[in-house]
Tab-separated table of C-alpha atoms and ligand atoms in Angstrom:
chain	number	residue	atom	x	y	z
A	29	MET	CA	0.000	0.000	0.000
A	30	GLN	CA	1.303	3.413	-0.979
A	31	VAL	CA	0.227	6.803	0.395
A	32	HIS	CA	-0.157	9.692	-2.086
A	33	LEU	CA	-0.566	13.387	-1.327
A	34	ILE	CA	-1.882	15.550	-4.147
A	35	ASN	CA	-2.178	19.312	-4.527
A	36	PRO	CA	-4.663	19.728	-7.414
A	37	SER	CA	-4.350	22.497	-9.989
A	38	HIS	CA	-5.868	23.048	-13.423
A	39	LEU	CA	-2.727	24.929	-14.526
A	40	SER	CA	0.854	23.638	-14.319
A	41	PHE	CA	3.889	25.881	-14.650
A	42	GLY	CA	6.768	23.390	-14.316
A	43	VAL	CA	8.221	25.500	-11.518
A	44	GLY	CA	6.428	26.601	-8.362
A	45	VAL	CA	6.710	29.935	-6.579
A	46	ILE	CA	6.126	28.776	-2.987
A	47	THR	CA	6.258	25.213	-1.702
A	48	PRO	CA	2.736	24.016	-0.794
A	49	ARG	CA	3.650	23.463	2.818
A	50	TRP	CA	0.667	21.306	3.715
A	51	LEU	CA	1.908	18.487	1.449
A	52	TYR	CA	5.130	18.169	3.429
A	53	VAL	CA	3.438	18.590	6.820
A	54	LEU	CA	1.013	15.764	6.014
A	55	ALA	CA	3.960	13.718	4.789
A	56	ALA	CA	5.348	14.146	8.334
A	57	ALA	CA	1.932	13.162	9.735
A	58	THR	CA	1.841	9.928	7.699
A	59	PRO	CA	2.574	6.966	10.002
A	60	ALA	CA	6.110	5.686	9.299
A	61	GLU	CA	4.900	2.082	8.823
A	62	TYR	CA	3.329	3.089	5.467
A	63	GLY	CA	6.576	4.497	4.072
A	64	ASP	CA	7.218	7.906	2.525
A	65	PRO	CA	4.220	9.280	0.615
A	66	ILE	CA	4.413	10.032	-3.104
A	67	ILE	CA	3.850	13.770	-3.437
A	68	THR	CA	2.276	15.338	-6.535
A	69	ASP	CA	1.973	19.087	-6.838
A	70	GLU	CA	-0.074	19.792	-9.953
A	71	THR	CA	1.127	23.398	-10.072
A	72	LEU	CA	4.358	21.726	-11.301
A	73	GLU	CA	2.866	18.988	-13.455
A	74	THR	CA	-0.373	17.118	-13.914
A	75	LEU	CA	-0.969	13.876	-12.014
A	76	ASP	CA	-0.444	10.623	-13.874
A	77	PRO	CA	-3.324	8.441	-12.537
A	78	ALA	CA	-1.357	5.302	-13.517
A	79	THR	CA	0.874	5.926	-10.451
A	80	ILE	CA	-2.130	5.117	-8.223
A	81	HIS	CA	-2.955	1.464	-7.502
A	82	ALA	CA	-5.770	-0.425	-5.828
A	83	GLY	CA	-5.528	-0.212	-2.042
A	84	ASP	CA	-3.398	2.968	-2.035
A	85	VAL	CA	-4.459	5.910	0.118
A	86	VAL	CA	-4.784	9.227	-1.695
A	87	GLY	CA	-4.935	12.489	0.291
A	88	ILE	CA	-6.164	15.549	-1.632
A	89	GLY	CA	-6.115	19.044	-0.096
A	90	ILE	CA	-8.497	21.632	-1.527
A	91	HIS	CA	-9.315	25.284	-1.174
A	92	THR	CA	-12.271	26.769	-3.036
A	93	GLY	CA	-10.168	27.746	-6.067
A	94	ASN	CA	-8.962	24.223	-6.839
A	95	ALA	CA	-11.905	22.177	-5.494
A	96	LEU	CA	-13.261	21.259	-8.948
A	97	ARG	CA	-9.918	19.893	-10.143
A	98	GLY	CA	-9.578	18.152	-6.773
A	99	TYR	CA	-12.865	16.331	-7.364
A	100	GLU	CA	-11.668	15.162	-10.805
A	101	VAL	CA	-8.494	13.809	-9.205
A	102	GLY	CA	-10.513	12.141	-6.421
A	103	ARG	CA	-12.812	10.368	-8.862
A	104	ALA	CA	-9.851	9.206	-10.954
A	105	ALA	CA	-8.119	7.842	-7.832
A	106	ARG	CA	-11.261	6.022	-6.729
A	107	GLU	CA	-11.646	4.472	-10.171
A	108	ARG	CA	-8.110	3.119	-9.707
A	109	GLY	CA	-9.321	1.376	-6.546
A	110	ALA	CA	-7.654	3.703	-4.032
A	111	TRP	CA	-8.973	4.996	-0.710
A	112	VAL	CA	-9.656	8.693	-1.196
A	113	VAL	CA	-9.424	11.224	1.655
A	114	PHE	CA	-10.040	14.961	1.274
A	115	GLY	CA	-8.918	17.779	3.556
A	116	GLY	CA	-8.176	21.506	3.414
A	117	ILE	CA	-10.235	24.648	3.962
A	118	HIS	CA	-12.902	23.878	1.365
A	119	ALA	CA	-13.427	20.302	2.525
A	120	THR	CA	-13.701	21.656	6.080
A	121	LEU	CA	-16.463	24.048	5.023
A	122	TYR	CA	-18.327	21.613	2.746
A	123	PRO	CA	-17.493	18.073	3.937
A	124	ASP	CA	-20.413	16.581	1.985
A	125	GLU	CA	-19.133	17.821	-1.372
A	126	PRO	CA	-16.004	15.615	-1.702
A	127	LEU	CA	-18.135	12.641	-0.597
A	128	SER	CA	-20.767	13.234	-3.271
A	129	LEU	CA	-18.667	14.759	-6.077
A	130	GLY	CA	-15.023	13.863	-5.460
A	131	GLY	CA	-15.083	10.104	-4.996
A	132	ALA	CA	-14.091	10.541	-1.327
A	133	HIS	CA	-14.316	7.763	1.232
A	134	ALA	CA	-13.448	10.194	4.015
A	135	VAL	CA	-13.044	13.884	4.786
A	136	VAL	CA	-10.751	15.420	7.406
A	137	LYS	CA	-12.125	18.676	8.801
A	138	GLY	CA	-9.803	21.252	10.368
A	139	ASP	CA	-6.113	20.701	11.123
A	140	GLY	CA	-4.696	17.547	9.548
A	141	ASP	CA	-1.499	17.269	11.619
A	142	VAL	CA	-3.026	14.628	13.914
A	143	ALA	CA	-6.220	13.448	12.145
A	144	TRP	CA	-4.528	12.533	8.850
A	145	GLY	CA	-2.499	9.728	10.451
A	146	VAL	CA	-5.678	8.248	11.970
A	147	ALA	CA	-7.476	8.392	8.595
A	148	VAL	CA	-4.557	6.662	6.827
A	149	SER	CA	-4.469	3.852	9.391
A	150	ASP	CA	-8.255	3.356	9.118
A	151	CYS	CA	-7.992	3.189	5.301
A	152	ALA	CA	-5.164	0.680	5.583
A	153	ALA	CA	-7.445	-1.413	7.817
A	154	GLY	CA	-10.197	-1.119	5.184
A	155	ALA	CA	-12.560	0.846	7.434
A	156	PRO	CA	-12.301	4.624	7.009
A	157	LYS	CA	-14.896	6.811	8.738
A	158	PRO	CA	-16.673	9.326	6.495
A	159	LEU	CA	-15.613	12.227	8.722
A	160	TYR	CA	-12.580	12.999	10.915
A	161	GLU	CA	-12.694	16.085	13.135
A	162	GLY	CA	-9.162	17.496	13.082
A	163	GLY	CA	-10.287	20.602	15.010
A	164	LYS	CA	-7.857	23.346	15.935
A	165	ILE	CA	-4.864	21.710	17.566
A	166	GLU	CA	-2.517	23.525	19.943
A	167	ALA	CA	0.633	25.055	18.490
A	168	ASP	CA	2.930	22.522	20.176
A	169	GLN	CA	1.266	19.818	18.064
A	170	PHE	CA	2.084	21.527	14.736
A	171	LEU	CA	4.411	19.254	12.819
A	172	PRO	CA	7.584	20.359	11.054
A	173	ALA	CA	7.454	19.616	7.330
A	174	ARG	CA	9.319	16.681	5.715
A	175	TRP	CA	11.629	18.829	3.560
A	176	ASP	CA	13.740	15.770	2.779
A	177	LEU	CA	10.951	14.777	0.338
A	178	LEU	CA	11.080	18.023	-1.640
A	179	PRO	CA	12.035	17.564	-5.312
A	180	PRO	CA	15.235	19.501	-6.052
A	181	ASP	CA	15.210	22.739	-8.080
A	182	ARG	CA	11.460	23.120	-8.492
A	183	TYR	CA	10.449	25.937	-6.121
A	184	MET	CA	11.561	29.525	-5.688
A	185	TRP	CA	10.549	29.971	-2.062
A	186	ALA	CA	10.228	27.510	0.809
A	187	SER	CA	7.501	28.050	3.409
A	188	VAL	CA	7.466	27.831	7.187
A	189	GLN	CA	4.563	28.608	9.474
A	190	THR	CA	5.054	30.546	12.712
A	191	VAL	CA	1.419	31.255	13.696
A	192	ARG	CA	-2.060	29.989	12.790
A	193	GLY	CA	-5.223	32.057	13.287
A	194	CYS	CA	-6.018	35.777	13.094
A	195	PRO	CA	-7.856	37.913	15.664
A	196	LYS	CA	-9.448	40.160	12.993
A	197	HIS	CA	-12.755	39.476	11.228
A	198	CYS	CA	-12.554	40.836	7.659
A	199	SER	CA	-15.771	40.152	5.789
A	200	PHE	CA	-14.166	38.647	2.650
A	201	CYS	CA	-11.779	36.309	4.534
A	202	SER	CA	-12.436	32.850	5.955
A	203	VAL	CA	-9.163	32.485	7.861
A	204	TRP	CA	-10.504	33.792	11.170
A	205	ARG	CA	-13.381	31.327	10.946
A	206	THR	CA	-11.449	28.234	9.833
A	207	ASP	CA	-8.145	28.792	11.692
A	208	GLY	CA	-9.812	30.651	14.570
A	209	GLN	CA	-9.315	34.100	16.055
A	210	LYS	CA	-6.941	32.912	18.758
A	211	PRO	CA	-3.381	33.187	17.418
A	212	ARG	CA	-1.597	29.872	17.925
A	213	LEU	CA	2.112	30.671	18.030
A	214	ARG	CA	4.561	27.916	17.239
A	215	GLY	CA	7.594	27.552	19.531
A	216	THR	CA	10.518	29.644	18.318
A	217	ASP	CA	12.982	26.722	18.430
A	218	ALA	CA	10.734	24.592	16.191
A	219	VAL	CA	10.460	27.437	13.657
A	220	VAL	CA	14.172	28.211	13.603
A	221	GLY	CA	15.081	24.504	13.407
A	222	GLU	CA	12.998	24.133	10.253
A	223	ILE	CA	14.460	27.273	8.693
A	224	VAL	CA	18.004	26.084	9.335
A	225	GLU	CA	17.144	22.798	7.628
A	226	LEU	CA	15.886	24.710	4.588
A	227	ARG	CA	19.033	26.827	4.430
A	228	ARG	CA	21.119	23.674	4.611
A	229	ARG	CA	19.191	22.500	1.538
A	230	GLY	CA	19.909	25.701	-0.413
A	231	PHE	CA	16.764	27.769	0.181
A	232	ARG	CA	17.648	31.387	0.805
A	233	PHE	CA	14.136	32.808	0.309
A	234	ILE	CA	11.540	31.609	2.788
A	235	ALA	CA	7.886	32.629	3.087
A	236	LEU	CA	6.574	32.798	6.633
A	237	ALA	CA	3.219	31.340	5.631
A	238	ASP	CA	1.242	32.862	8.480
A	239	ASP	CA	-2.312	34.114	8.568
A	240	ASN	CA	-1.109	37.307	10.242
A	241	PHE	CA	2.484	37.771	11.431
A	242	TYR	CA	1.401	40.641	13.729
A	243	PRO	CA	-1.349	39.082	15.838
A	244	VAL	CA	-1.129	41.581	18.720
A	245	THR	CA	-1.217	45.310	18.025
A	246	LEU	CA	-0.217	48.177	20.310
A	247	THR	CA	-3.882	49.266	20.282
A	248	ASP	CA	-4.961	45.812	21.506
A	249	ILE	CA	-2.532	46.118	24.416
A	250	SER	CA	-3.517	49.647	25.383
A	251	MET	CA	-7.213	48.701	25.291
A	252	ALA	CA	-6.534	45.673	27.498
A	253	ALA	CA	-4.532	47.893	29.874
A	254	ARG	CA	-7.652	49.972	30.518
A	255	ARG	CA	-9.531	46.975	31.893
A	256	ALA	CA	-9.748	46.312	35.640
A	257	ASP	CA	-8.651	42.710	35.094
A	258	GLN	CA	-5.081	42.817	33.760
A	259	GLY	CA	-5.055	39.161	32.685
A	260	GLN	CA	-5.719	39.934	29.023
A	261	ARG	CA	-3.003	42.604	28.910
A	262	GLN	CA	-0.516	40.102	30.338
A	263	ARG	CA	-1.507	37.450	27.793
A	264	LEU	CA	-1.153	39.877	24.908
A	265	GLU	CA	2.202	41.143	26.144
A	266	ALA	CA	3.443	37.569	26.436
A	267	LEU	CA	2.423	36.912	22.810
A	268	ARG	CA	4.160	40.087	21.687
A	269	ALA	CA	7.302	39.108	23.601
A	270	GLU	CA	7.269	35.733	21.867
A	271	ARG	CA	7.189	37.437	18.444
A	272	PHE	CA	10.228	39.513	19.418
A	273	GLU	CA	11.997	36.411	20.729
A	274	LEU	CA	11.414	34.706	17.365
A	275	MET	CA	12.665	37.713	15.428
A	276	GLU	CA	15.805	37.927	17.599
A	277	LYS	CA	16.584	34.332	16.680
A	278	LEU	CA	15.888	34.913	12.984
A	279	ALA	CA	18.281	37.876	13.106
A	280	LYS	CA	21.123	35.455	13.891
A	281	LEU	CA	20.661	33.543	10.624
A	282	PRO	CA	23.062	34.198	7.728
A	283	ASN	CA	22.762	37.752	6.423
A	284	ASP	CA	21.624	36.805	2.936
A	285	THR	CA	18.477	35.055	4.246
A	286	VAL	CA	15.263	36.668	2.982
A	287	PHE	CA	11.853	36.212	4.572
A	288	PHE	CA	8.474	37.342	3.327
A	289	THR	CA	5.257	37.333	5.359
A	290	GLN	CA	1.662	38.600	5.615
A	291	ILE	CA	0.821	41.341	8.035
A	292	THR	CA	-1.826	43.939	8.841
A	293	MET	CA	-1.176	47.607	8.217
A	294	GLU	CA	-1.290	48.325	11.950
A	295	ALA	CA	2.349	47.189	12.181
A	296	ALA	CA	3.268	50.503	10.508
A	297	GLU	CA	2.466	52.224	13.834
A	298	ASP	CA	4.886	50.017	15.707
A	299	PRO	CA	8.444	51.124	14.850
A	300	ALA	CA	9.940	48.660	17.344
A	301	PHE	CA	8.223	45.779	15.557
A	302	LEU	CA	9.217	46.990	12.088
A	303	GLY	CA	12.810	47.426	13.278
A	304	ALA	CA	12.837	43.878	14.648
A	305	MET	CA	11.406	42.586	11.356
A	306	LYS	CA	14.139	44.262	9.396
A	307	ARG	CA	16.865	42.850	11.671
A	308	ALA	CA	15.199	39.423	11.317
A	309	HIS	CA	15.687	39.570	7.506
A	310	ILE	CA	11.943	39.960	6.891
A	311	MET	CA	12.360	41.986	3.729
A	312	GLY	CA	8.814	41.971	2.429
A	313	ALA	CA	5.207	41.601	3.507
A	314	LEU	CA	1.842	41.202	1.881
A	315	VAL	CA	-0.331	43.947	3.347
A	316	GLY	CA	-4.081	43.701	2.809
A	317	VAL	CA	-4.904	47.294	1.860
A	318	GLU	CA	-8.186	46.194	0.208
A	319	ALA	CA	-9.674	49.664	-0.302
A	320	VAL	CA	-8.383	53.226	-0.430
A	321	THR	CA	-11.558	54.970	0.762
A	322	PRO	CA	-13.236	54.908	4.217
A	323	ALA	CA	-16.461	53.634	2.589
A	324	GLY	CA	-14.586	50.749	0.936
A	325	LEU	CA	-12.968	49.777	4.239
A	326	LYS	CA	-16.367	49.798	5.914
A	327	ASP	CA	-17.644	47.494	3.140
A	328	VAL	CA	-15.100	44.835	4.170
A	329	TYR	CA	-15.200	45.375	7.969
A	330	LYS	CA	-11.610	46.558	7.846
A	331	ASP	CA	-11.929	49.943	9.506
A	332	PHE	CA	-8.653	49.302	11.367
A	333	ASN	CA	-6.987	50.178	8.032
A	334	TYR	CA	-6.347	53.717	6.866
A	335	ALA	CA	-7.563	55.504	3.747
A	336	GLY	CA	-6.305	58.350	1.573
A	337	GLU	CA	-3.114	60.192	2.620
A	338	ASN	CA	-2.922	58.356	5.958
A	339	LEU	CA	-2.823	55.129	3.981
A	340	VAL	CA	0.051	56.403	1.841
A	341	ASP	CA	1.968	57.341	5.031
A	342	ARG	CA	1.349	53.940	6.627
A	343	LEU	CA	2.515	52.024	3.573
A	344	ARG	CA	5.549	54.252	3.226
A	345	ALA	CA	6.455	53.518	6.858
A	346	PHE	CA	7.113	49.897	5.835
A	347	ARG	CA	9.322	51.002	2.987
A	348	GLU	CA	11.187	53.468	5.200
A	349	ALA	CA	11.838	50.653	7.662
A	350	GLY	CA	13.344	48.663	4.775
A	351	ILE	CA	10.394	46.310	4.254
A	352	HIS	CA	8.946	45.951	0.767
A	353	VAL	CA	5.175	45.825	0.481
A	354	LEU	CA	3.068	43.626	-1.770
A	355	GLY	CA	-0.160	45.613	-1.551
A	356	SER	CA	-3.369	43.669	-2.003
A	357	PHE	CA	-6.369	45.631	-3.302
A	358	ILE	CA	-9.971	44.546	-3.944
A	359	PHE	CA	-12.161	45.922	-6.733
A	360	GLY	CA	-15.923	45.640	-7.060
A	361	LEU	CA	-16.835	46.747	-3.526
A	362	PRO	CA	-20.333	48.294	-3.321
A	363	SER	CA	-18.864	51.758	-2.691
A	364	ASP	CA	-16.462	51.553	-5.686
A	365	ARG	CA	-17.067	53.968	-8.546
A	366	PRO	CA	-15.357	54.177	-11.963
A	367	GLU	CA	-12.894	56.729	-10.547
A	368	THR	CA	-11.906	54.335	-7.699
A	369	PHE	CA	-9.738	52.262	-10.058
A	370	GLU	CA	-7.496	55.135	-11.074
A	371	ALA	CA	-7.372	56.495	-7.522
A	372	THR	CA	-6.277	53.073	-6.252
A	373	ALA	CA	-3.550	52.760	-8.872
A	374	ALA	CA	-2.315	56.273	-8.031
A	375	ILE	CA	-2.178	55.512	-4.307
A	376	ALA	CA	-0.318	52.245	-4.930
A	377	THR	CA	2.316	54.207	-6.851
A	378	ARG	CA	2.572	57.083	-4.385
A	379	ALA	CA	2.765	54.697	-1.441
A	380	ARG	CA	5.782	53.091	-3.142
A	381	VAL	CA	4.523	49.534	-2.867
A	382	THR	CA	6.991	47.243	-4.597
A	383	PHE	CA	4.411	44.758	-5.897
A	384	ALA	CA	0.635	44.880	-5.991
A	385	GLN	CA	-2.270	42.566	-6.714
A	386	PHE	CA	-5.735	43.737	-7.704
A	387	VAL	CA	-8.374	41.113	-7.090
A	388	MET	CA	-12.065	41.246	-7.885
A	389	LEU	CA	-14.453	40.815	-5.008
A	390	THR	CA	-15.488	37.175	-4.994
A	391	PRO	CA	-17.746	35.784	-2.296
A	392	PHE	CA	-15.709	32.880	-0.927
A	393	PRO	CA	-17.409	30.293	1.258
A	394	GLY	CA	-16.816	30.604	4.959
A	395	THR	CA	-16.855	34.402	4.796
A	396	VAL	CA	-19.410	36.899	6.109
A	397	ASP	CA	-19.748	38.249	2.540
A	398	PHE	CA	-20.629	34.814	1.228
A	399	ALA	CA	-23.311	34.197	3.854
A	400	ALA	CA	-24.971	37.545	3.052
A	401	TRP	CA	-24.721	36.989	-0.714
A	402	GLU	CA	-26.050	33.435	-0.523
A	403	LYS	CA	-29.124	34.765	1.246
A	404	THR	CA	-29.784	37.333	-1.476
A	405	MET	CA	-29.411	34.621	-4.137
A	406	GLU	CA	-31.989	32.231	-2.677
A	407	ASN	CA	-34.468	32.828	-5.486
A	408	ASP	CA	-31.969	33.388	-8.287
A	409	PRO	CA	-32.739	30.955	-11.111
A	410	THR	CA	-29.370	31.397	-12.932
A	411	ARG	CA	-27.575	28.136	-13.696
A	412	ILE	CA	-24.284	27.748	-15.584
A	413	ALA	CA	-23.628	24.185	-16.732
A	414	GLY	CA	-26.454	23.282	-14.348
A	415	VAL	CA	-24.697	24.861	-11.351
A	416	PRO	CA	-26.207	27.736	-9.312
A	417	LEU	CA	-23.976	30.796	-8.908
A	418	THR	CA	-23.746	30.214	-5.154
A	419	ARG	CA	-21.682	27.106	-5.949
A	420	HIS	CA	-19.460	28.967	-8.439
A	421	TRP	CA	-16.407	26.783	-7.756
A	422	LEU	CA	-18.276	23.859	-9.361
A	423	ILE	CA	-18.744	25.719	-12.661
A	424	PRO	CA	-16.174	24.595	-15.262
A	425	GLN	CA	-13.225	26.994	-15.223
A	426	GLU	CA	-13.756	28.349	-18.750
A	427	LEU	CA	-17.437	29.157	-18.103
A	428	ARG	CA	-16.962	30.693	-14.684
A	429	PRO	CA	-18.069	34.334	-14.367
A	430	LYS	CA	-15.461	36.805	-13.070
A	431	VAL	CA	-17.854	38.925	-11.011
A	432	TYR	CA	-20.722	37.525	-8.957
A	433	THR	CA	-22.243	40.228	-6.823
A	434	PRO	CA	-24.359	42.775	-8.701
A	435	HIS	CA	-22.821	46.204	-8.309
A	436	PRO	CA	-24.964	49.304	-7.697
A	437	VAL	CA	-23.414	51.361	-10.544
A	438	MET	CA	-21.095	49.177	-12.666
A	439	GLY	CA	-21.639	46.071	-14.762
A	440	ALA	CA	-19.518	42.926	-14.352
A	441	GLU	CA	-17.644	43.543	-17.610
A	442	GLU	CA	-16.834	47.104	-16.647
A	443	ILE	CA	-15.354	45.991	-13.310
A	444	ARG	CA	-13.298	43.294	-15.031
A	445	ASP	CA	-12.044	45.653	-17.770
A	446	ARG	CA	-11.105	48.364	-15.313
A	447	THR	CA	-9.343	45.850	-13.054
A	448	GLN	CA	-7.384	44.504	-16.029
A	449	ALA	CA	-6.421	48.069	-16.967
A	450	VAL	CA	-5.023	48.710	-13.478
A	451	TRP	CA	-2.898	45.535	-13.707
A	452	ASP	CA	-1.719	46.598	-17.184
A	453	ASP	CA	-0.756	50.031	-15.944
A	454	PHE	CA	0.943	48.953	-12.702
A	455	TYR	CA	2.974	46.278	-14.509
A	456	SER	CA	3.770	48.340	-17.622
A	457	MET	CA	7.465	48.163	-18.482
A	458	SER	CA	8.071	51.822	-17.650
A	459	LYS	CA	6.471	51.527	-14.191
A	460	ILE	CA	8.273	48.268	-13.400
A	461	TRP	CA	11.582	49.821	-14.439
A	462	GLU	CA	10.916	52.849	-12.232
A	463	ARG	CA	10.161	50.586	-9.249
A	464	SER	CA	13.226	48.465	-9.933
A	465	ASN	CA	15.388	51.251	-8.498
A	466	CYS	CA	14.653	49.653	-5.106
A	467	VAL	CA	17.586	47.344	-5.893
A	468	LYS	CA	21.069	48.506	-6.784
A	469	SER	CA	22.916	46.536	-9.453
A	470	MET	CA	21.811	46.282	-13.090
A	471	LYS	CA	21.596	42.494	-12.694
A	472	ALA	CA	19.251	42.886	-9.723
A	473	ARG	CA	17.112	45.403	-11.635
A	474	LEU	CA	16.758	42.994	-14.558
A	475	ALA	CA	15.833	40.232	-12.130
A	476	PHE	CA	13.211	42.551	-10.639
A	477	VAL	CA	11.700	43.124	-14.089
A	478	LEU	CA	11.583	39.406	-14.832
A	479	ILE	CA	9.944	38.582	-11.514
A	480	SER	CA	7.390	41.385	-11.880
A	481	LYS	CA	6.413	40.071	-15.302
A	482	LEU	CA	6.173	36.508	-14.020
A	483	TYR	CA	3.989	37.611	-11.123
A	484	ARG	CA	1.659	39.403	-13.478
A	485	GLN	CA	1.380	36.460	-15.898
A	486	MET	CA	0.784	33.907	-13.169
A	487	TYR	CA	-1.706	35.859	-11.111
A	488	ALA	CA	-3.412	38.457	-13.298
A	489	ASN	CA	-3.891	36.934	-16.717
A	490	THR	CA	-4.635	33.430	-15.512
A	491	GLY	CA	-7.033	34.805	-12.891
A	492	ILE	CA	-9.121	37.475	-14.563
A	493	ALA	CA	-8.735	36.984	-18.318
A	494	THR	CA	-12.063	36.047	-19.886
A	495	ASP	CA	-10.932	34.027	-22.876
A	496	SER	CA	-9.159	30.724	-22.505
A	497	ALA	CA	-6.726	31.598	-25.352
A	498	ARG	CA	-5.362	34.444	-23.230
A	499	VAL	CA	-5.151	32.217	-20.152
A	500	ASN	CA	-3.250	29.564	-22.116
A	501	ARG	CA	-0.903	32.127	-23.623
A	502	SER	CA	-0.158	33.515	-20.187
A	503	ALA	CA	0.403	30.074	-18.727
A	504	ARG	CA	2.848	29.252	-21.563
A	505	TRP	CA	4.656	32.524	-21.041
A	506	ALA	CA	4.806	31.993	-17.283
A	507	ARG	CA	6.178	28.477	-17.851
A	508	LEU	CA	8.949	29.920	-20.032
A	509	ILE	CA	10.145	32.539	-17.576
A	510	ALA	CA	9.542	30.543	-14.401
A	511	ALA	CA	12.702	28.430	-14.728
A	512	PRO	CA	15.148	31.354	-15.119
A	513	CYS	CA	13.302	33.157	-12.318
A	514	ARG	CA	13.791	30.186	-10.002
A	515	ARG	CA	17.527	30.301	-10.554
A	516	LEU	CA	17.533	33.898	-9.333
A	517	PHE	CA	16.201	32.741	-5.985
A	518	ALA	CA	18.414	29.682	-5.496
A	519	GLY	CA	21.007	29.850	-2.709
A	520	GLN	CA	24.089	27.812	-1.936
A	521	PRO	CA	23.339	24.776	0.244
A	522	MET	CA	24.832	25.317	3.709
A	523	PRO	CA	25.097	21.770	5.082
A	524	GLU	CA	27.293	22.934	7.980
A	525	LEU	CA	24.879	25.626	9.199
A	526	GLN	CA	24.114	25.276	12.905
A	527	ILE	CA	21.032	26.412	14.784
A	528	PRO	CA	21.956	29.825	16.252
A	529	ASN	CA	22.181	30.044	20.050
B	627	LIG	S1	-7.826	39.348	5.744
B	627	LIG	FE1	-5.979	39.179	6.979
B	627	LIG	S2	-6.401	40.502	8.776
B	627	LIG	FE2	-8.397	40.072	7.813
B	627	LIG	S3	-9.166	38.233	8.917
B	627	LIG	FE3	-8.103	37.522	7.048
B	627	LIG	S4	-6.024	37.052	7.768
B	627	LIG	FE4	-6.969	38.365	9.317
């Protein structure tokens, strides 16, 4: 009996940007008696079903974006006679779907670090349960990934997790509901041990794949300090101290290490934290800006963010502290108007964000937005390929609409066109070249241009283009430049590197 772990994708690029960490964590969670799992990441290449045999156990992790491909893979695996187990955020939210559409024998809900091993053993015994409740395990149970199973020279960035969960409650995000609002911080020694292993293997660029790297803000602490009971303040201060302890340890890693993470904008008001990030080699962060107007921020329950000139100042604070920002913006919010697109692009430029992504508001399951939208759609008769819009992830990729929620003043096509125009403008050659002055040498500037173009091809054209010819062209182009890009990120293996004291 062989265990397989599969990350489904309808597009393969030959080279991956970030290692799908869950594959290697579940490899660690696979009981040793069943041997090392065979790992297939379809963002590299498509699964060959002939590798699956009767009696094998096939684990498939899905989020909403790749659920449909996941179900195809599940059915193919079941036809081969394998035991099929689904997990991941989407399977957690809709456990019945993989059972009815994906050929699943079992679904693991929640964290898989512990439950996956139980499901594998039950399959091996021929008696899987339909549902395993993985729940939200404590941080000391998080498993380090099996990086020894990573194929060589396929990924640009490795990924390590330092915290699960986010205390915020943004309306378009499911993280706080699926991973919980209580930040679960992993022990600093476990994190650093895994990073040292990755550096030994030649990874210099590592994504800290956290929901929110800054789970305690200064405002949280000062609010807790005003309470009569000081217990909460003490708990928050202990969490903050742990973050600093981690960053002090990261600072002792070799100087050419580069980390990237995700963080809320509130960190811009915390110079001590930004300084510690910089010393810890955290050179970049994805910051969810979402909207540039107060009304837009209200639309997404993100009024802890800033708008207008204050927003520009906050984003610049990251840059001034030496941390590059990948700004994430959403278009299609109810308060958006045609002029919002240009205003957003202008703010992104003035705020000196190094990279940006412009996504169209999509109601994703598990979010507050989705629940509200689903209610309004109760009597909507629209079906595409027989699927109601409220199950949009089941619509074949090429027929899937790009905008779902009716907008008060703009049509779906107008939102898509304007979004595409903002991508085109932000990633025009002249603008990329201007931004490339954030690095010094000519070689580094050329690398910056290449990476910017790759980012745009992988995420913009394959995400929002309407015609499949354009998607295919972009995927081919991305495949071509992905390999040289990967070489830019590769580091020298450091087999002698020791864990810093
Ligand atoms: S969008 Fe970011 S800050 Fe908001 S809930 Fe999700 S992870 Fe937290």
